[in-house]
Amino acid sequence: MKRVDRPRPDCRPSFTEEDMADAFERLLTSRGSIPGVGRLTRVFREVDCHRGRPDFIALAHGTSQLLVGKSIAAKAAGSLLMSFLHSGAPRSTAYLVKQSGLSTRTVRAVTDELVERRYAIQTESGAFLLNPERRLWEVQVWAFELKIDKPKRALFQAQQYRLFAQRAMIVVPPNQAHLYGKHVLAMRRWGIGLASFDPITGDFEVHRRPRIGGPHSRQHQAYTLFQLLDV
């Protein structure tokens, strides 16, 4: 009797990550409620987020209207200064220079732009406050990392995305999900979710829900949101 070689359960699939990404984009933009994810209203593909480039960034339903207005030119310096601003505690130029390590000239130029774009308010004393009417911090961001192999790499990248996203999820082919069993503790620590997706059948299954939480870095969160305003 002739032996039939069966494929190993952890072998690479017949499709590429590009094939998987194209099919997954159709799922994310379907406008329906995705199991374990919910409804998404805006989807962005491969946006540079300073500390990572997720395959997809998506905005949760009901928060996309908060991402309005224009971005700023000095995104790196602007996002750094935004991380030091608060709506109830005025920050002086001298304070921002000391905390950021930027020059006085740079801080003045960037705060002028933040005020012009209405991300910040300048008080009568010349100090700066976050503008409470521009609620960028309330935008709910999902970050999705697709991988057909290399679990450790996927986990490392998803950890980076928690700097700016409230939820991060790794998406793999169905026959790869079991490989993440050894990484449960790390995924739990970082609140990272895991799902499998078959681009041929369109089947999507959540194996571990991501834990929602504030982004770990206000600077990286601001940088990412400024990037999305340019897309």
mmCIF file of C-alpha atoms in Angstrom:
data_model
loop_
_atom_site.group_PDB
_atom_site.id
_atom_site.type_symbol
_atom_site.label_atom_id
_atom_site.label_comp_id
_atom_site.label_asym_id
_atom_site.label_seq_id
_atom_site.Cartn_x
_atom_site.Cartn_y
_atom_site.Cartn_z
ATOM 1 C CA MET A 1 0.000 0.000 0.000
ATOM 2 C CA LYS A 2 1.408 3.341 -1.034
ATOM 3 C CA ARG A 3 2.041 5.734 1.848
ATOM 4 C CA VAL A 4 0.462 9.142 1.586
ATOM 5 C CA ASP A 5 2.553 11.904 3.139
ATOM 6 C CA ARG A 6 0.336 14.241 5.090
ATOM 7 C CA PRO A 7 1.401 17.853 5.568
ATOM 8 C CA ARG A 8 2.739 18.734 8.984
ATOM 9 C CA PRO A 9 0.267 20.818 10.997
ATOM 10 C CA ASP A 10 2.867 23.562 11.434
ATOM 11 C CA CYS A 11 4.046 23.709 7.823
ATOM 12 C CA ARG A 12 3.874 26.939 5.850
ATOM 13 C CA PRO A 13 0.546 27.441 4.079
ATOM 14 C CA SER A 14 0.166 27.493 0.322
ATOM 15 C CA PHE A 15 -0.689 31.215 0.319
ATOM 16 C CA THR A 16 1.612 34.152 0.978
ATOM 17 C CA GLU A 17 1.322 36.839 3.641
ATOM 18 C CA GLU A 18 0.324 39.228 0.853
ATOM 19 C CA ASP A 19 -2.535 36.920 -0.134
ATOM 20 C CA MET A 20 -3.582 36.689 3.489
ATOM 21 C CA ALA A 21 -3.373 40.477 3.938
ATOM 22 C CA ASP A 22 -5.511 41.151 0.864
ATOM 23 C CA ALA A 23 -8.228 38.795 2.118
ATOM 24 C CA PHE A 24 -8.004 40.122 5.676
ATOM 25 C CA GLU A 25 -8.413 43.682 4.431
ATOM 26 C CA ARG A 26 -11.681 42.650 2.805
ATOM 27 C CA LEU A 27 -12.820 41.272 6.155
ATOM 28 C CA LEU A 28 -11.859 44.423 8.072
ATOM 29 C CA THR A 29 -13.600 46.699 5.563
ATOM 30 C CA SER A 30 -16.749 44.592 5.298
ATOM 31 C CA ARG A 31 -18.606 47.063 7.564
ATOM 32 C CA GLY A 32 -20.086 44.203 9.545
ATOM 33 C CA SER A 33 -19.390 43.228 13.134
ATOM 34 C CA ILE A 34 -16.326 40.981 13.250
ATOM 35 C CA PRO A 35 -16.454 38.207 15.898
ATOM 36 C CA GLY A 36 -14.274 39.139 18.873
ATOM 37 C CA VAL A 37 -13.452 42.512 17.328
ATOM 38 C CA GLY A 38 -16.713 44.333 16.752
ATOM 39 C CA ARG A 39 -17.370 46.993 14.161
ATOM 40 C CA LEU A 40 -14.580 49.034 12.633
ATOM 41 C CA THR A 41 -15.115 52.328 10.856
ATOM 42 C CA ARG A 42 -11.715 53.128 9.345
ATOM 43 C CA VAL A 43 -8.922 50.810 8.279
ATOM 44 C CA PHE A 44 -5.342 51.751 7.370
ATOM 45 C CA ARG A 45 -2.768 49.438 5.836
ATOM 46 C CA GLU A 46 0.941 49.516 6.701
ATOM 47 C CA VAL A 47 1.252 52.913 8.375
ATOM 48 C CA ASP A 48 4.622 53.804 9.875
ATOM 49 C CA CYS A 49 4.014 54.276 13.608
ATOM 50 C CA HIS A 50 7.557 55.203 14.645
ATOM 51 C CA ARG A 51 7.987 52.008 16.695
ATOM 52 C CA GLY A 52 6.495 49.588 14.229
ATOM 53 C CA ARG A 53 4.559 49.216 11.015
ATOM 54 C CA PRO A 54 1.456 47.087 11.644
ATOM 55 C CA ASP A 55 -0.117 45.271 8.728
ATOM 56 C CA PHE A 56 -3.352 47.040 9.643
ATOM 57 C CA ILE A 57 -4.520 49.780 11.961
ATOM 58 C CA ALA A 58 -8.253 50.102 12.485
ATOM 59 C CA LEU A 59 -10.422 52.497 14.458
ATOM 60 C CA ALA A 60 -13.187 51.096 16.632
ATOM 61 C CA HIS A 61 -16.757 52.055 15.791
ATOM 62 C CA GLY A 62 -17.819 55.291 17.437
ATOM 63 C CA THR A 63 -14.363 56.822 17.834
ATOM 64 C CA SER A 64 -13.315 57.656 14.275
ATOM 65 C CA GLN A 65 -15.107 61.024 14.397
ATOM 66 C CA LEU A 66 -12.583 62.085 17.045
ATOM 67 C CA LEU A 67 -9.800 61.799 14.457
ATOM 68 C CA VAL A 68 -10.472 65.053 12.651
ATOM 69 C CA GLY A 69 -8.515 68.091 11.571
ATOM 70 C CA LYS A 70 -5.049 68.448 10.143
ATOM 71 C CA SER A 71 -1.799 66.828 11.161
ATOM 72 C CA ILE A 72 1.343 68.767 11.991
ATOM 73 C CA ALA A 73 4.583 68.888 10.051
ATOM 74 C CA ALA A 74 6.906 68.213 12.991
ATOM 75 C CA LYS A 75 5.343 64.896 14.024
ATOM 76 C CA ALA A 76 8.271 63.561 16.060
ATOM 77 C CA ALA A 77 8.799 66.748 18.075
ATOM 78 C CA GLY A 78 5.070 67.480 18.203
ATOM 79 C CA SER A 79 4.145 64.073 19.574
ATOM 80 C CA LEU A 80 6.929 64.338 22.160
ATOM 81 C CA LEU A 81 5.648 67.700 23.400
ATOM 82 C CA MET A 82 2.054 66.450 23.359
ATOM 83 C CA SER A 83 3.080 63.726 25.803
ATOM 84 C CA PHE A 84 4.018 66.402 28.358
ATOM 85 C CA LEU A 85 0.890 68.513 27.975
ATOM 86 C CA HIS A 86 -2.209 68.207 30.155
ATOM 87 C CA SER A 87 -5.591 69.878 30.028
ATOM 88 C CA GLY A 88 -5.451 71.082 33.632
ATOM 89 C CA ALA A 89 -1.752 71.809 34.268
ATOM 90 C CA PRO A 90 -0.155 74.574 32.161
ATOM 91 C CA ARG A 91 3.340 73.799 30.880
ATOM 92 C CA SER A 92 5.781 76.629 30.261
ATOM 93 C CA THR A 93 8.217 76.755 27.382
ATOM 94 C CA ALA A 94 11.091 76.318 29.856
ATOM 95 C CA TYR A 95 9.428 73.202 31.294
ATOM 96 C CA LEU A 96 8.935 71.685 27.844
ATOM 97 C CA VAL A 97 12.536 72.417 26.880
ATOM 98 C CA LYS A 98 13.807 70.727 30.032
ATOM 99 C CA GLN A 99 11.550 67.672 29.762
ATOM 100 C CA SER A 100 11.936 67.092 26.020
ATOM 101 C CA GLY A 101 15.607 67.928 25.535
ATOM 102 C CA LEU A 102 14.636 69.990 22.486
ATOM 103 C CA SER A 103 16.002 73.457 21.865
ATOM 104 C CA THR A 104 14.011 76.523 22.877
ATOM 105 C CA ARG A 105 13.715 77.456 19.216
ATOM 106 C CA THR A 106 12.272 74.049 18.301
ATOM 107 C CA VAL A 107 9.840 74.040 21.217
ATOM 108 C CA ARG A 108 8.552 77.483 20.302
ATOM 109 C CA ALA A 109 8.102 76.531 16.646
ATOM 110 C CA VAL A 110 6.324 73.283 17.453
ATOM 111 C CA THR A 111 4.044 74.742 20.141
ATOM 112 C CA ASP A 112 3.074 77.479 17.689
ATOM 113 C CA GLU A 113 1.998 74.771 15.259
ATOM 114 C CA LEU A 114 0.162 72.811 17.957
ATOM 115 C CA VAL A 115 -1.767 75.953 18.907
ATOM 116 C CA GLU A 116 -2.477 76.789 15.257
ATOM 117 C CA ARG A 117 -3.869 73.270 14.682
ATOM 118 C CA ARG A 118 -5.832 73.547 17.943
ATOM 119 C CA TYR A 119 -4.165 70.591 19.641
ATOM 120 C CA ALA A 120 -2.929 72.955 22.351
ATOM 121 C CA ILE A 121 -4.110 76.186 23.947
ATOM 122 C CA GLN A 122 -1.797 78.988 25.000
ATOM 123 C CA THR A 123 -2.723 80.710 28.245
ATOM 124 C CA GLU A 124 -2.371 84.422 28.998
ATOM 125 C CA SER A 125 0.869 83.648 30.826
ATOM 126 C CA GLY A 126 2.305 81.997 27.718
ATOM 127 C CA ALA A 127 2.073 78.436 29.033
ATOM 128 C CA PHE A 128 0.401 75.586 27.137
ATOM 129 C CA LEU A 129 -2.512 73.244 27.812
ATOM 130 C CA LEU A 130 -3.983 70.331 25.877
ATOM 131 C CA ASN A 131 -7.126 71.427 24.082
ATOM 132 C CA PRO A 132 -9.962 69.393 25.682
ATOM 133 C CA GLU A 133 -12.039 69.857 22.516
ATOM 134 C CA ARG A 134 -9.528 67.819 20.484
ATOM 135 C CA ARG A 135 -10.018 64.429 22.154
ATOM 136 C CA LEU A 136 -7.387 62.488 20.228
ATOM 137 C CA TRP A 137 -6.610 60.343 23.276
ATOM 138 C CA GLU A 138 -10.105 58.841 23.074
ATOM 139 C CA VAL A 139 -9.591 57.364 19.599
ATOM 140 C CA GLN A 140 -9.706 53.572 20.003
ATOM 141 C CA VAL A 141 -6.978 51.978 17.877
ATOM 142 C CA TRP A 142 -6.624 48.323 16.895
ATOM 143 C CA ALA A 143 -3.285 47.056 15.554
ATOM 144 C CA PHE A 144 -3.181 43.763 13.634
ATOM 145 C CA GLU A 145 -0.014 41.814 12.835
ATOM 146 C CA LEU A 146 -0.366 39.028 10.254
ATOM 147 C CA LYS A 147 2.167 36.195 10.273
ATOM 148 C CA ILE A 148 2.368 32.848 8.488
ATOM 149 C CA ASP A 149 5.392 31.828 10.606
ATOM 150 C CA LYS A 150 7.911 33.241 13.139
ATOM 151 C CA PRO A 151 5.800 33.462 16.336
ATOM 152 C CA LYS A 152 8.549 35.180 18.340
ATOM 153 C CA ARG A 153 8.828 37.907 15.733
ATOM 154 C CA ALA A 154 5.060 38.367 15.702
ATOM 155 C CA LEU A 155 4.976 38.665 19.484
ATOM 156 C CA PHE A 156 7.805 41.211 19.530
ATOM 157 C CA GLN A 157 6.057 43.355 16.933
ATOM 158 C CA ALA A 158 2.712 43.173 18.729
ATOM 159 C CA GLN A 159 4.415 44.318 21.928
ATOM 160 C CA GLN A 160 5.675 47.391 20.070
ATOM 161 C CA TYR A 161 2.154 48.186 18.908
ATOM 162 C CA ARG A 162 0.914 48.372 22.487
ATOM 163 C CA LEU A 163 2.910 51.595 22.728
ATOM 164 C CA PHE A 164 0.251 53.353 20.661
ATOM 165 C CA ALA A 165 -2.764 51.015 20.354
ATOM 166 C CA GLN A 166 -5.439 50.116 22.897
ATOM 167 C CA ARG A 167 -5.679 46.630 21.378
ATOM 168 C CA ALA A 168 -3.105 44.522 19.527
ATOM 169 C CA MET A 169 -3.834 41.194 17.852
ATOM 170 C CA ILE A 170 -1.699 38.638 16.036
ATOM 171 C CA VAL A 171 -3.486 36.925 13.132
ATOM 172 C CA VAL A 172 -2.152 33.618 11.804
ATOM 173 C CA PRO A 173 -3.285 30.756 9.544
ATOM 174 C CA PRO A 174 -5.410 28.135 11.370
ATOM 175 C CA ASN A 175 -2.595 25.571 11.433
ATOM 176 C CA GLN A 176 -0.251 28.032 13.162
ATOM 177 C CA ALA A 177 -2.370 29.027 16.184
ATOM 178 C CA HIS A 178 -1.129 26.127 18.362
ATOM 179 C CA LEU A 179 2.458 27.408 18.072
ATOM 180 C CA TYR A 180 1.557 30.326 20.338
ATOM 181 C CA GLY A 181 0.767 28.090 23.311
ATOM 182 C CA LYS A 182 4.301 28.535 24.638
ATOM 183 C CA HIS A 183 3.880 32.335 24.535
ATOM 184 C CA VAL A 184 0.687 32.552 26.594
ATOM 185 C CA LEU A 185 2.320 34.281 29.567
ATOM 186 C CA ALA A 186 3.907 36.970 27.418
ATOM 187 C CA MET A 187 0.678 37.546 25.525
ATOM 188 C CA ARG A 188 -1.222 37.801 28.796
ATOM 189 C CA ARG A 189 1.335 40.223 30.234
ATOM 190 C CA TRP A 190 1.056 42.552 27.241
ATOM 191 C CA GLY A 191 -2.658 42.004 26.650
ATOM 192 C CA ILE A 192 -2.069 40.724 23.110
ATOM 193 C CA GLY A 193 -4.811 38.832 21.325
ATOM 194 C CA LEU A 194 -4.539 35.904 18.923
ATOM 195 C CA ALA A 195 -6.810 34.960 16.037
ATOM 196 C CA SER A 196 -6.651 32.597 13.084
ATOM 197 C CA PHE A 197 -7.771 33.510 9.603
ATOM 198 C CA ASP A 198 -8.108 31.391 6.489
ATOM 199 C CA PRO A 199 -7.918 33.641 3.424
ATOM 200 C CA ILE A 200 -9.348 30.884 1.220
ATOM 201 C CA THR A 201 -12.527 30.219 3.196
ATOM 202 C CA GLY A 202 -12.701 33.570 4.988
ATOM 203 C CA ASP A 203 -13.061 31.839 8.365
ATOM 204 C CA PHE A 204 -11.941 34.052 11.276
ATOM 205 C CA GLU A 205 -11.675 32.756 14.844
ATOM 206 C CA VAL A 206 -10.453 34.533 17.977
ATOM 207 C CA HIS A 207 -8.393 32.245 20.227
ATOM 208 C CA ARG A 208 -7.405 34.917 22.740
ATOM 209 C CA ARG A 209 -9.113 38.264 23.087
ATOM 210 C CA PRO A 210 -6.799 41.246 23.449
ATOM 211 C CA ARG A 211 -7.023 43.127 26.716
ATOM 212 C CA ILE A 212 -8.075 46.704 26.198
ATOM 213 C CA GLY A 213 -5.875 49.240 27.921
ATOM 214 C CA GLY A 214 -4.385 52.646 27.447
ATOM 215 C CA PRO A 215 -1.407 52.834 25.100
ATOM 216 C CA HIS A 216 1.869 52.538 26.973
ATOM 217 C CA SER A 217 3.301 55.742 25.475
ATOM 218 C CA ARG A 218 1.401 58.992 24.966
ATOM 219 C CA GLN A 219 4.216 60.106 22.670
ATOM 220 C CA HIS A 220 3.852 57.127 20.341
ATOM 221 C CA GLN A 221 0.082 57.373 20.514
ATOM 222 C CA ALA A 222 0.198 61.019 19.390
ATOM 223 C CA TYR A 223 2.696 60.221 16.625
ATOM 224 C CA THR A 224 0.479 57.444 15.268
ATOM 225 C CA LEU A 225 -2.633 59.614 15.299
ATOM 226 C CA PHE A 226 -0.766 62.393 13.480
ATOM 227 C CA GLN A 227 0.257 59.799 10.880
ATOM 228 C CA LEU A 228 -3.346 58.655 10.407
ATOM 229 C CA LEU A 229 -4.444 62.242 9.807
ATOM 230 C CA ASP A 230 -2.201 62.277 6.726
ATOM 231 C CA VAL A 231 -3.565 59.030 5.249
#
